[in-house]
mmCIF file of C-alpha atoms in Angstrom:
data_model
loop_
_atom_site.group_PDB
_atom_site.id
_atom_site.type_symbol
_atom_site.label_atom_id
_atom_site.label_comp_id
_atom_site.label_asym_id
_atom_site.label_seq_id
_atom_site.Cartn_x
_atom_site.Cartn_y
_atom_site.Cartn_z
ATOM 1 C CA MET A 1 0.000 0.000 0.000
ATOM 2 C CA ALA A 2 1.272 3.510 -0.816
ATOM 3 C CA VAL A 3 -0.098 6.719 0.651
ATOM 4 C CA ALA A 4 0.474 10.341 -0.354
ATOM 5 C CA GLY A 5 -1.215 13.236 1.408
ATOM 6 C CA PRO A 6 -1.688 16.959 0.919
ATOM 7 C CA GLY A 7 1.393 19.025 1.640
ATOM 8 C CA CYS A 8 3.733 16.199 0.644
ATOM 9 C CA TYR A 9 4.553 17.666 -2.804
ATOM 10 C CA GLY A 10 3.346 14.571 -4.583
ATOM 11 C CA GLU A 11 5.881 12.318 -2.888
ATOM 12 C CA VAL A 12 4.771 8.910 -1.699
ATOM 13 C CA ALA A 13 5.650 7.261 1.604
ATOM 14 C CA GLU A 14 5.248 3.517 1.421
ATOM 15 C CA GLY A 15 3.350 1.651 4.090
ATOM 16 C CA PRO A 16 2.118 0.370 6.352
ATOM 17 C CA PRO A 17 4.438 -0.324 7.995
ATOM 18 C CA TYR A 18 5.737 3.231 7.665
ATOM 19 C CA GLU A 19 9.206 4.505 8.343
ATOM 20 C CA ALA A 20 10.013 8.066 9.401
ATOM 21 C CA GLN A 21 12.817 10.116 10.835
ATOM 22 C CA VAL A 22 12.138 10.918 14.502
ATOM 23 C CA LEU A 23 13.965 12.119 17.610
ATOM 24 C CA ASP A 24 14.881 9.116 19.730
ATOM 25 C CA LEU A 25 16.697 8.411 22.963
ATOM 26 C CA ASP A 26 20.295 7.255 22.469
ATOM 27 C CA GLU A 27 21.371 6.771 26.075
ATOM 28 C CA ILE A 28 21.070 8.046 29.618
ATOM 29 C CA ASP A 29 24.310 9.073 31.287
ATOM 30 C CA PRO A 30 24.711 6.769 34.327
ATOM 31 C CA ASP A 31 26.340 9.548 36.366
ATOM 32 C CA THR A 32 24.268 12.630 35.550
ATOM 33 C CA ARG A 33 21.158 10.705 34.412
ATOM 34 C CA GLU A 34 20.773 13.203 31.583
ATOM 35 C CA PRO A 35 19.461 11.742 28.311
ATOM 36 C CA ALA A 36 21.065 12.138 24.875
ATOM 37 C CA PHE A 37 18.987 12.227 21.697
ATOM 38 C CA SER A 38 19.521 12.030 17.957
ATOM 39 C CA LEU A 39 17.553 11.821 14.743
ATOM 40 C CA ALA A 40 16.963 8.233 13.705
ATOM 41 C CA THR A 41 14.854 6.261 11.248
ATOM 42 C CA ARG A 42 12.219 4.219 13.026
ATOM 43 C CA THR A 43 9.436 1.872 11.920
ATOM 44 C CA PHE A 44 5.932 2.447 13.253
ATOM 45 C CA THR A 45 4.182 -0.475 14.900
ATOM 46 C CA TYR A 46 0.469 0.357 14.767
ATOM 47 C CA LEU A 47 0.151 3.277 12.312
ATOM 48 C CA GLU A 48 -2.304 2.536 9.494
ATOM 49 C CA ASP A 49 -2.460 5.940 7.778
ATOM 50 C CA LEU A 50 0.538 8.257 7.840
ATOM 51 C CA ASP A 51 -1.095 11.521 6.831
ATOM 52 C CA SER A 52 -3.899 11.286 9.369
ATOM 53 C CA LEU A 53 -1.635 9.686 12.026
ATOM 54 C CA PHE A 54 -4.346 7.127 12.669
ATOM 55 C CA ALA A 55 -4.458 3.614 14.048
ATOM 56 C CA PRO A 56 -7.301 1.987 15.976
ATOM 57 C CA GLU A 57 -5.061 2.076 19.057
ATOM 58 C CA LEU A 58 -4.025 5.743 18.902
ATOM 59 C CA THR A 59 -4.608 8.907 16.904
ATOM 60 C CA LEU A 60 -2.815 12.250 16.869
ATOM 61 C CA SER A 61 -4.658 15.468 16.025
ATOM 62 C CA ARG A 62 -3.584 19.103 15.797
ATOM 63 C CA GLY A 63 -4.964 21.961 17.833
ATOM 64 C CA GLY A 64 -8.272 21.737 19.621
ATOM 65 C CA ALA A 65 -9.207 23.367 22.915
ATOM 66 C CA ILE A 66 -10.275 22.393 26.392
ATOM 67 C CA GLU A 67 -12.590 24.480 28.523
ATOM 68 C CA ALA A 68 -11.515 25.499 32.002
ATOM 69 C CA ARG A 69 -12.912 27.799 34.650
ATOM 70 C CA GLU A 70 -11.111 29.768 37.277
ATOM 71 C CA LEU A 71 -11.952 28.751 40.837
ATOM 72 C CA ALA A 72 -10.187 30.424 43.759
ATOM 73 C CA GLY A 73 -7.109 31.065 41.653
ATOM 74 C CA SER A 74 -6.901 27.530 40.217
ATOM 75 C CA LEU A 75 -7.926 26.206 36.821
ATOM 76 C CA VAL A 76 -10.520 23.426 36.815
ATOM 77 C CA SER A 77 -11.100 21.480 33.626
ATOM 78 C CA ASP A 78 -14.664 21.066 32.431
ATOM 79 C CA GLY A 79 -14.258 18.202 30.017
ATOM 80 C CA ARG A 80 -12.309 17.113 26.994
ATOM 81 C CA ILE A 81 -10.149 18.585 24.264
ATOM 82 C CA ALA A 82 -12.393 19.145 21.253
ATOM 83 C CA GLY A 83 -12.382 20.832 17.863
ATOM 84 C CA ALA A 84 -9.003 19.533 16.673
ATOM 85 C CA ASP A 85 -7.855 19.312 13.063
ATOM 86 C CA ALA A 86 -5.949 16.792 10.987
ATOM 87 C CA PRO A 87 -2.190 16.809 11.580
ATOM 88 C CA GLY A 88 -1.355 18.573 8.298
ATOM 89 C CA LEU A 89 2.028 16.878 7.997
ATOM 90 C CA ARG A 90 4.669 18.306 5.640
ATOM 91 C CA TYR A 91 7.365 15.825 4.719
ATOM 92 C CA ARG A 92 9.556 14.626 1.910
ATOM 93 C CA VAL A 93 10.278 11.003 1.104
ATOM 94 C CA ASP A 94 13.848 9.735 1.243
ATOM 95 C CA GLY A 95 14.363 6.065 0.454
ATOM 96 C CA GLY A 96 10.765 5.295 1.355
ATOM 97 C CA ARG A 97 10.897 7.004 4.766
ATOM 98 C CA ALA A 98 9.100 10.228 5.687
ATOM 99 C CA VAL A 99 11.442 13.092 6.614
ATOM 100 C CA ALA A 100 9.820 16.141 8.185
ATOM 101 C CA ARG A 101 9.990 19.459 6.326
ATOM 102 C CA ASP A 102 9.080 21.522 9.403
ATOM 103 C CA TYR A 103 9.227 21.474 13.183
ATOM 104 C CA PRO A 104 5.554 20.548 13.841
ATOM 105 C CA THR A 105 5.785 17.518 11.573
ATOM 106 C CA LEU A 106 8.959 16.261 13.256
ATOM 107 C CA ILE A 107 7.422 16.590 16.709
ATOM 108 C CA MET A 108 4.131 14.963 15.741
ATOM 109 C CA LEU A 109 5.887 12.015 14.075
ATOM 110 C CA THR A 110 8.203 11.685 17.081
ATOM 111 C CA ALA A 111 5.446 11.840 19.688
ATOM 112 C CA TYR A 112 3.296 9.360 17.789
ATOM 113 C CA TYR A 113 6.215 6.931 17.545
ATOM 114 C CA HIS A 114 6.946 7.114 21.269
ATOM 115 C CA TYR A 115 3.314 6.606 22.263
ATOM 116 C CA GLU A 116 3.306 3.567 19.992
ATOM 117 C CA GLN A 117 6.353 2.235 21.802
ATOM 118 C CA LEU A 118 4.615 2.624 25.154
ATOM 119 C CA LEU A 119 1.794 0.395 23.962
ATOM 120 C CA ALA A 120 4.157 -2.086 22.321
ATOM 121 C CA ASP A 121 6.141 -2.452 25.579
ATOM 122 C CA LEU A 122 3.166 -2.323 27.923
ATOM 123 C CA GLU A 123 3.113 -6.000 28.854
ATOM 124 C CA ARG A 124 6.692 -5.848 30.160
ATOM 125 C CA VAL A 125 5.997 -2.758 32.255
ATOM 126 C CA ALA A 126 2.411 -3.320 33.408
ATOM 127 C CA GLY A 127 1.646 -7.003 33.005
ATOM 128 C CA PHE A 128 -1.217 -6.612 30.559
ATOM 129 C CA SER A 129 -1.214 -6.321 26.782
ATOM 130 C CA SER A 130 -1.871 -3.216 24.739
ATOM 131 C CA ALA A 131 -5.005 -4.887 23.364
ATOM 132 C CA GLU A 132 -6.327 -5.467 26.887
ATOM 133 C CA PHE A 133 -5.488 -1.910 27.900
ATOM 134 C CA VAL A 134 -7.064 -0.277 24.847
ATOM 135 C CA ASP A 135 -10.142 -2.472 25.229
ATOM 136 C CA ASP A 136 -10.628 -1.140 28.786
ATOM 137 C CA PHE A 137 -9.202 2.362 28.471
ATOM 138 C CA GLY A 138 -10.054 3.205 24.886
ATOM 139 C CA PRO A 139 -7.729 4.422 22.118
ATOM 140 C CA LEU A 140 -5.083 6.975 23.040
ATOM 141 C CA ASP A 141 -5.990 10.451 21.775
ATOM 142 C CA ILE A 142 -3.001 12.788 21.396
ATOM 143 C CA TYR A 143 -3.305 16.529 20.692
ATOM 144 C CA PHE A 144 -0.492 18.686 19.355
ATOM 145 C CA GLU A 145 -0.510 22.270 20.673
ATOM 146 C CA PRO A 146 -4.083 22.463 22.003
ATOM 147 C CA SER A 147 -5.298 25.627 23.693
ATOM 148 C CA ILE A 148 -7.172 26.311 26.921
ATOM 149 C CA ARG A 149 -10.227 28.559 27.028
ATOM 150 C CA ILE A 150 -10.396 30.036 30.513
ATOM 151 C CA THR A 151 -13.697 31.472 31.711
ATOM 152 C CA THR A 152 -13.816 33.877 34.632
ATOM 153 C CA GLU A 153 -16.631 36.036 35.947
ATOM 154 C CA ASP A 154 -15.538 38.867 33.680
ATOM 155 C CA SER A 155 -13.985 37.373 30.558
ATOM 156 C CA VAL A 156 -13.078 34.445 28.335
ATOM 157 C CA GLU A 157 -9.389 34.101 27.475
ATOM 158 C CA THR A 158 -7.695 31.590 25.172
ATOM 159 C CA GLN A 159 -4.154 30.475 25.970
ATOM 160 C CA THR A 160 -1.840 28.022 24.260
ATOM 161 C CA PRO A 161 0.328 26.373 26.927
ATOM 162 C CA LYS A 162 4.096 26.177 26.480
ATOM 163 C CA PHE A 163 6.853 24.056 27.995
ATOM 164 C CA ASN A 164 4.608 21.213 29.057
ATOM 165 C CA ALA A 165 2.990 17.905 28.246
ATOM 166 C CA PHE A 166 -0.095 16.790 30.090
ATOM 167 C CA TYR A 167 -2.801 14.198 30.576
ATOM 168 C CA VAL A 168 -6.502 15.011 30.826
ATOM 169 C CA ILE A 169 -7.991 12.946 33.643
ATOM 170 C CA ASP A 170 -11.116 10.952 32.772
ATOM 171 C CA ALA A 171 -10.776 11.792 29.073
ATOM 172 C CA GLY A 172 -7.956 9.495 27.916
ATOM 173 C CA GLN A 173 -6.339 12.473 26.178
ATOM 174 C CA PHE A 174 -2.719 13.594 26.022
ATOM 175 C CA GLY A 175 -1.642 17.145 25.262
ATOM 176 C CA LEU A 176 1.647 18.223 23.666
ATOM 177 C CA ALA A 177 2.251 21.890 24.430
ATOM 178 C CA GLN A 178 4.031 24.462 22.304
ATOM 179 C CA ARG A 179 7.789 24.502 22.482
ATOM 180 C CA SER A 180 9.380 27.242 24.559
ATOM 181 C CA GLU A 181 12.709 28.938 23.947
ATOM 182 C CA PHE A 182 14.156 26.998 26.908
ATOM 183 C CA GLU A 183 13.824 23.536 25.359
ATOM 184 C CA ALA A 184 16.721 21.980 23.464
ATOM 185 C CA VAL A 185 14.681 18.799 23.015
ATOM 186 C CA PRO A 186 10.988 19.650 23.380
ATOM 187 C CA LEU A 187 9.153 18.044 26.269
ATOM 188 C CA SER A 188 6.541 16.879 23.772
ATOM 189 C CA ALA A 189 9.174 14.813 21.902
ATOM 190 C CA ASN A 190 11.010 13.439 24.931
ATOM 191 C CA PRO A 191 10.190 9.750 25.556
ATOM 192 C CA LEU A 192 10.931 10.133 29.288
ATOM 193 C CA VAL A 193 8.286 12.870 29.540
ATOM 194 C CA ILE A 194 5.845 11.039 27.279
ATOM 195 C CA ALA A 195 6.207 7.886 29.395
ATOM 196 C CA HIS A 196 5.584 10.005 32.522
ATOM 197 C CA GLU A 197 2.315 11.304 31.055
ATOM 198 C CA PHE A 198 1.323 7.775 30.141
ATOM 199 C CA GLY A 199 2.035 6.917 33.775
ATOM 200 C CA HIS A 200 -0.832 9.231 34.748
ATOM 201 C CA ALA A 201 -3.113 7.197 32.504
ATOM 202 C CA LEU A 202 -1.905 4.030 34.233
ATOM 203 C CA PHE A 203 -2.550 5.658 37.624
ATOM 204 C CA GLU A 204 -6.123 6.307 36.529
ATOM 205 C CA HIS A 205 -6.368 2.764 35.184
ATOM 206 C CA THR A 206 -5.147 1.279 38.491
ATOM 207 C CA PHE A 207 -5.747 3.626 41.433
ATOM 208 C CA ASP A 208 -9.186 4.597 40.080
ATOM 209 C CA GLU A 209 -9.772 1.236 38.358
ATOM 210 C CA GLY A 210 -10.423 3.173 35.161
ATOM 211 C CA ALA A 211 -13.256 5.235 36.627
ATOM 212 C CA PRO A 212 -11.905 8.379 38.311
ATOM 213 C CA VAL A 213 -14.328 10.324 40.462
ATOM 214 C CA LEU A 214 -13.540 14.016 40.183
ATOM 215 C CA CYS A 215 -14.419 16.550 42.831
ATOM 216 C CA THR A 216 -17.592 18.615 42.375
ATOM 217 C CA PRO A 217 -18.161 21.574 44.699
ATOM 218 C CA GLY A 218 -21.271 21.407 46.861
ATOM 219 C CA GLY A 219 -23.414 18.351 47.415
ATOM 220 C CA ASP A 220 -22.323 16.141 50.293
ATOM 221 C CA ASN A 221 -18.806 17.597 50.486
ATOM 222 C CA SER A 222 -19.578 19.508 53.660
ATOM 223 C CA GLU A 223 -21.076 16.501 55.468
ATOM 224 C CA ASP A 224 -19.223 13.403 54.265
ATOM 225 C CA PRO A 225 -15.453 13.388 54.986
ATOM 226 C CA LEU A 226 -15.065 10.709 52.274
ATOM 227 C CA PHE A 227 -17.149 12.566 49.719
ATOM 228 C CA PRO A 228 -16.803 11.407 46.093
ATOM 229 C CA GLY A 229 -13.836 13.030 44.413
ATOM 230 C CA ARG A 230 -12.072 13.960 47.635
ATOM 231 C CA LEU A 231 -8.944 11.916 46.977
ATOM 232 C CA ARG A 232 -8.493 13.320 43.476
ATOM 233 C CA SER A 233 -8.530 16.860 44.891
ATOM 234 C CA GLU A 234 -5.878 16.140 47.521
ATOM 235 C CA TYR A 235 -2.400 17.682 47.218
ATOM 236 C CA GLY A 236 -0.823 14.521 48.659
ATOM 237 C CA ILE A 237 -2.539 12.178 46.198
ATOM 238 C CA ALA A 238 -1.525 14.465 43.326
ATOM 239 C CA GLY A 239 2.075 14.145 44.482
ATOM 240 C CA LEU A 240 1.906 10.365 44.721
ATOM 241 C CA ASP A 241 0.385 10.277 41.228
ATOM 242 C CA GLU A 242 3.415 12.245 39.985
ATOM 243 C CA GLY A 243 5.811 9.853 41.722
ATOM 244 C CA PHE A 244 4.043 6.832 40.270
ATOM 245 C CA ALA A 245 4.259 8.438 36.807
ATOM 246 C CA ASP A 246 7.986 9.100 37.313
ATOM 247 C CA PHE A 247 8.475 5.446 38.235
ATOM 248 C CA VAL A 248 6.538 4.294 35.155
ATOM 249 C CA SER A 249 8.815 6.484 33.023
ATOM 250 C CA PHE A 250 11.816 4.836 34.680
ATOM 251 C CA ALA A 251 10.399 1.357 34.055
ATOM 252 C CA TYR A 252 10.112 2.167 30.351
ATOM 253 C CA THR A 253 13.293 4.162 29.768
ATOM 254 C CA GLY A 254 15.681 3.599 32.683
ATOM 255 C CA GLY A 255 15.699 7.339 33.421
ATOM 256 C CA ALA A 256 15.240 8.312 37.077
ATOM 257 C CA ASN A 257 14.487 11.955 36.257
ATOM 258 C CA PRO A 258 12.057 12.625 33.391
ATOM 259 C CA ILE A 259 13.024 16.311 33.219
ATOM 260 C CA ALA A 260 16.800 15.886 33.626
ATOM 261 C CA GLY A 261 18.678 18.712 31.955
ATOM 262 C CA PHE A 262 15.720 21.044 31.616
ATOM 263 C CA PRO A 263 16.446 24.630 32.699
ATOM 264 C CA ILE A 264 13.998 24.891 35.570
ATOM 265 C CA ALA A 265 14.791 25.256 39.265
ATOM 266 C CA SER A 266 13.121 22.001 40.307
ATOM 267 C CA ALA A 267 14.762 19.761 37.673
ATOM 268 C CA ASP A 268 17.612 18.415 39.800
ATOM 269 C CA ALA A 269 15.304 17.702 42.741
ATOM 270 C CA ARG A 270 13.211 15.367 40.553
ATOM 271 C CA ASP A 271 16.116 12.889 40.407
ATOM 272 C CA PHE A 272 14.656 10.145 42.568
ATOM 273 C CA ALA A 273 17.778 7.964 42.356
ATOM 274 C CA GLU A 274 19.613 10.423 44.605
ATOM 275 C CA PRO A 275 17.032 12.421 46.577
ATOM 276 C CA ASN A 276 18.695 14.813 48.993
ATOM 277 C CA PHE A 277 15.703 15.655 51.146
ATOM 278 C CA THR A 278 12.974 14.142 53.302
ATOM 279 C CA LEU A 279 9.375 15.139 53.858
ATOM 280 C CA GLU A 280 10.346 16.859 57.091
ATOM 281 C CA ASP A 281 12.594 19.196 55.077
ATOM 282 C CA LEU A 282 9.576 20.377 53.094
ATOM 283 C CA VAL A 283 6.540 20.494 55.345
ATOM 284 C CA VAL A 284 5.289 23.762 56.765
ATOM 285 C CA GLN A 285 4.965 23.279 60.536
ATOM 286 C CA ASP A 286 3.634 25.899 62.936
ATOM 287 C CA GLY A 287 3.453 28.281 60.019
ATOM 288 C CA GLN A 288 7.167 27.908 59.290
ATOM 289 C CA GLN A 289 8.918 26.158 56.420
ATOM 290 C CA THR A 290 12.559 25.130 56.266
ATOM 291 C CA ALA A 291 14.630 28.030 54.976
ATOM 292 C CA ASP A 292 15.789 27.437 51.408
ATOM 293 C CA PRO A 293 13.957 24.082 50.978
ATOM 294 C CA PRO A 294 15.887 21.509 48.922
ATOM 295 C CA CYS A 295 12.883 20.835 46.677
ATOM 296 C CA GLU A 296 10.561 23.577 45.462
ATOM 297 C CA GLY A 297 8.415 21.493 43.140
ATOM 298 C CA GLN A 298 5.374 21.570 45.436
ATOM 299 C CA PHE A 299 3.518 18.238 45.346
ATOM 300 C CA TYR A 300 6.014 16.856 42.818
ATOM 301 C CA CYS A 301 8.460 16.648 45.741
ATOM 302 C CA ILE A 302 6.193 14.139 47.472
ATOM 303 C CA GLY A 303 6.257 12.126 44.268
ATOM 304 C CA THR A 304 10.046 12.147 44.167
ATOM 305 C CA LEU A 305 10.160 10.687 47.673
ATOM 306 C CA PHE A 306 7.679 7.945 46.721
ATOM 307 C CA ALA A 307 9.460 7.057 43.465
ATOM 308 C CA GLY A 308 12.795 7.043 45.302
ATOM 309 C CA ALA A 309 11.461 4.595 47.902
ATOM 310 C CA LEU A 310 10.261 2.269 45.129
ATOM 311 C CA TYR A 311 13.590 2.559 43.322
ATOM 312 C CA GLU A 312 15.679 1.676 46.379
ATOM 313 C CA THR A 313 13.314 -1.148 47.329
ATOM 314 C CA MET A 314 13.794 -2.630 43.886
ATOM 315 C CA ILE A 315 17.571 -2.557 44.378
ATOM 316 C CA ASP A 316 17.256 -4.001 47.898
ATOM 317 C CA LEU A 317 15.351 -6.931 46.392
ATOM 318 C CA GLY A 318 18.224 -7.664 44.003
ATOM 319 C CA TYR A 319 16.893 -6.081 40.820
ATOM 320 C CA ASP A 320 19.244 -4.238 38.463
ATOM 321 C CA PRO A 321 17.891 -0.762 37.567
ATOM 322 C CA GLN A 322 19.901 -0.852 34.329
ATOM 323 C CA ASN A 323 18.150 -4.050 33.202
ATOM 324 C CA ALA A 324 14.857 -3.578 31.377
ATOM 325 C CA ALA A 325 13.555 -7.014 32.343
ATOM 326 C CA ASP A 326 14.280 -6.344 36.023
ATOM 327 C CA ARG A 327 12.628 -2.920 35.875
ATOM 328 C CA GLY A 328 9.593 -4.475 34.260
ATOM 329 C CA SER A 329 9.363 -7.258 36.813
ATOM 330 C CA PHE A 330 9.269 -4.797 39.708
ATOM 331 C CA SER A 331 7.031 -2.246 37.963
ATOM 332 C CA ARG A 332 4.464 -4.985 37.343
ATOM 333 C CA THR A 333 4.475 -5.642 41.089
ATOM 334 C CA VAL A 334 3.933 -1.945 41.847
ATOM 335 C CA ILE A 335 1.172 -1.588 39.276
ATOM 336 C CA SER A 336 -0.607 -4.657 40.629
ATOM 337 C CA ALA A 337 -0.422 -3.224 44.160
ATOM 338 C CA MET A 338 -1.720 0.141 42.947
ATOM 339 C CA THR A 339 -4.842 -1.404 41.426
ATOM 340 C CA GLY A 340 -7.890 -0.556 43.523
ATOM 341 C CA MET A 341 -5.989 1.761 45.863
ATOM 342 C CA ARG A 342 -8.739 4.384 45.964
ATOM 343 C CA GLU A 343 -11.168 1.929 47.507
ATOM 344 C CA ALA A 344 -8.460 0.470 49.743
ATOM 345 C CA ILE A 345 -7.849 3.899 51.288
ATOM 346 C CA ARG A 346 -11.553 4.413 51.839
ATOM 347 C CA THR A 347 -12.046 1.018 53.486
ATOM 348 C CA GLN A 348 -8.707 0.213 55.154
ATOM 349 C CA SER A 349 -7.073 3.488 56.191
ATOM 350 C CA ALA A 350 -9.833 6.103 56.249
ATOM 351 C CA ASP A 351 -9.187 6.610 59.971
ATOM 352 C CA LEU A 352 -5.779 8.071 59.067
ATOM 353 C CA LEU A 353 -7.263 10.673 56.731
ATOM 354 C CA PRO A 354 -7.533 14.133 58.307
ATOM 355 C CA GLU A 355 -10.820 16.007 58.318
ATOM 356 C CA PRO A 356 -11.002 17.748 54.922
ATOM 357 C CA GLY A 357 -10.560 21.498 55.034
ATOM 358 C CA HIS A 358 -12.567 24.189 53.293
ATOM 359 C CA GLY A 359 -10.361 24.207 50.198
ATOM 360 C CA VAL A 360 -10.531 20.449 49.678
ATOM 361 C CA ARG A 361 -14.300 20.440 50.185
ATOM 362 C CA ASN A 362 -14.502 23.083 47.456
ATOM 363 C CA CYS A 363 -12.228 21.089 45.149
ATOM 364 C CA VAL A 364 -9.342 23.562 45.363
ATOM 365 C CA ARG A 365 -5.818 22.239 45.799
ATOM 366 C CA HIS A 366 -3.530 24.610 47.659
ATOM 367 C CA GLU A 367 -0.235 25.834 46.230
ATOM 368 C CA GLY A 368 3.210 26.039 47.779
ATOM 369 C CA ALA A 369 4.916 23.676 50.201
ATOM 370 C CA PRO A 370 3.227 20.579 51.656
ATOM 371 C CA ARG A 371 1.525 20.899 55.037
ATOM 372 C CA VAL A 372 1.093 18.525 57.948
ATOM 373 C CA TYR A 373 -2.425 17.863 56.625
ATOM 374 C CA ASP A 374 -0.924 16.641 53.306
ATOM 375 C CA ALA A 375 1.497 14.379 55.164
ATOM 376 C CA GLU A 376 -1.467 12.758 56.917
ATOM 377 C CA VAL A 377 -3.126 12.062 53.556
ATOM 378 C CA VAL A 378 0.122 10.483 52.351
ATOM 379 C CA ALA A 379 0.170 8.316 55.488
ATOM 380 C CA ALA A 380 -3.306 6.994 54.690
ATOM 381 C CA PHE A 381 -2.180 6.117 51.163
ATOM 382 C CA LEU A 382 1.019 4.380 52.290
ATOM 383 C CA SER A 383 -0.809 2.466 55.025
ATOM 384 C CA ALA A 384 -3.088 0.955 52.360
ATOM 385 C CA PHE A 385 -0.324 0.463 49.780
ATOM 386 C CA VAL A 386 2.256 -1.513 51.787
ATOM 387 C CA PRO A 387 0.061 -4.574 52.532
ATOM 388 C CA ARG A 388 -0.809 -4.814 48.840
ATOM 389 C CA MET A 389 2.853 -5.413 47.977
ATOM 390 C CA PRO A 390 4.275 -8.966 48.149
ATOM 391 C CA GLU A 391 5.353 -9.990 51.636
ATOM 392 C CA GLU A 392 9.034 -10.175 50.720
ATOM 393 C CA ALA A 393 8.946 -6.555 49.506
ATOM 394 C CA ARG A 394 7.295 -5.040 52.583
ATOM 395 C CA GLU A 395 10.259 -4.876 54.939
ATOM 396 C CA PRO A 396 12.640 -3.108 52.511
ATOM 397 C CA LEU A 397 9.802 -0.896 51.295
ATOM 398 C CA CYS A 398 8.872 0.122 54.823
ATOM 399 C CA ASP A 399 12.500 0.932 55.591
ATOM 400 C CA GLN A 400 12.722 3.151 52.523
ATOM 401 C CA LEU A 401 9.396 4.872 53.194
ATOM 402 C CA ALA A 402 10.349 5.504 56.812
ATOM 403 C CA ALA A 403 13.665 7.026 55.746
ATOM 404 C CA ARG A 404 11.964 9.457 53.356
ATOM 405 C CA PHE A 405 8.578 10.223 54.898
ATOM 406 C CA GLY A 406 9.415 9.772 58.588
ATOM 407 C CA GLU A 407 6.808 10.185 61.310
ATOM 408 C CA LEU A 408 5.062 12.935 59.361
ATOM 409 C CA GLY A 409 4.119 10.914 56.284
ATOM 410 C CA PHE A 410 4.636 7.349 57.517
ATOM 411 C CA PRO A 411 3.893 7.299 61.251
ATOM 412 C CA ASP A 412 3.790 4.166 63.394
ATOM 413 C CA GLN A 413 0.033 3.784 62.982
ATOM 414 C CA ALA A 414 0.527 3.551 59.192
ATOM 415 C CA ARG A 415 3.085 0.736 59.476
ATOM 416 C CA GLY A 416 0.778 -2.126 60.421
ATOM 417 C CA ALA A 417 1.948 -4.313 57.532
ATOM 418 C CA CYS A 418 5.644 -3.655 58.131
ATOM 419 C CA GLY A 419 6.245 -6.255 60.811
ATOM 420 C CA GLU A 420 9.687 -5.735 62.319
ATOM 421 C CA ALA A 421 10.656 -3.328 59.519
ATOM 422 C CA SER A 422 11.325 0.394 59.810
#
């Protein structure tokens, strides 16, 4: 089969299977953990139509917008990305492979290839096949440079995010933001970042068992401390979601810092292979925070501590972090333990959850450093998570969690499944 599309100057790319030039990961420096990239010719696994970037398993579109409203200074999504266009690829054909003629085409081809690779390698990392996942989750929908329409009391403003990639909870959609002047390799083309975003989808698929309950202001929120959507509005759960996503990225790529080398203040602190802080270093207590905190990534810092505990536990159990099979074996264990965690917290460790405050009841996540309240939410999560891990993993895991979260985030009453550990 041969396909030629508009904007391709009459040239024909042969396929499927299609070949294209994309940005790919060459290696990760074992000392700095910074990735190196190069242009390479790769063969697509699922792609059925090059010009529309379509396969039954995943599709990439261009543009589109998601509606959001401003609520107490935070943006709250109201649905899905919609109104997108065809990719509009511009490429030439060299020896049968597609070679991008412009930046958007290169990034779209690259992102599509890496999302394909996530599905192709899913069984190693998660323990279930791509067919099983897509059957439950639905096809992956990827959007290149979507915008956000923000509605306030006084106006409607449209913004196109930069320097980001994101996942839309409960929509199965992935966004690839515009490139900023700070990016040597765009986040939207970086397989470590793409795998991290896919990790959020796996968190939804496991923690929420594929059916996230999002917070809605009003209703029973003021009366029921376990109101629907509470956990998804919690700062601590958001941090643990980020840590889980970082660990999924590591399981796929071997990289312990998905944003290594990016010129932002929090980049070095995301390296969970060598965390240089504990929860106590971060938490605001008695209105005071540690001067010059070692991690300023807000709830991402909680995630780094969680991912670091998983990483060291894996090593303690004899797994080699440089070995893809070993990473997959342990990540499958973590993903299995994560499945059904939302209900486990509600039924097994609800007594550790603090009384929700006004902001949480109104579905507003606070900004800034973690608080003692957030540490208590983390404790409830960890108390439910540890007994879901295999017995032989609990002692080293408890030791690692205790070292990072201490009495604030992993107090004695959360360590019931630890035995003599910690």
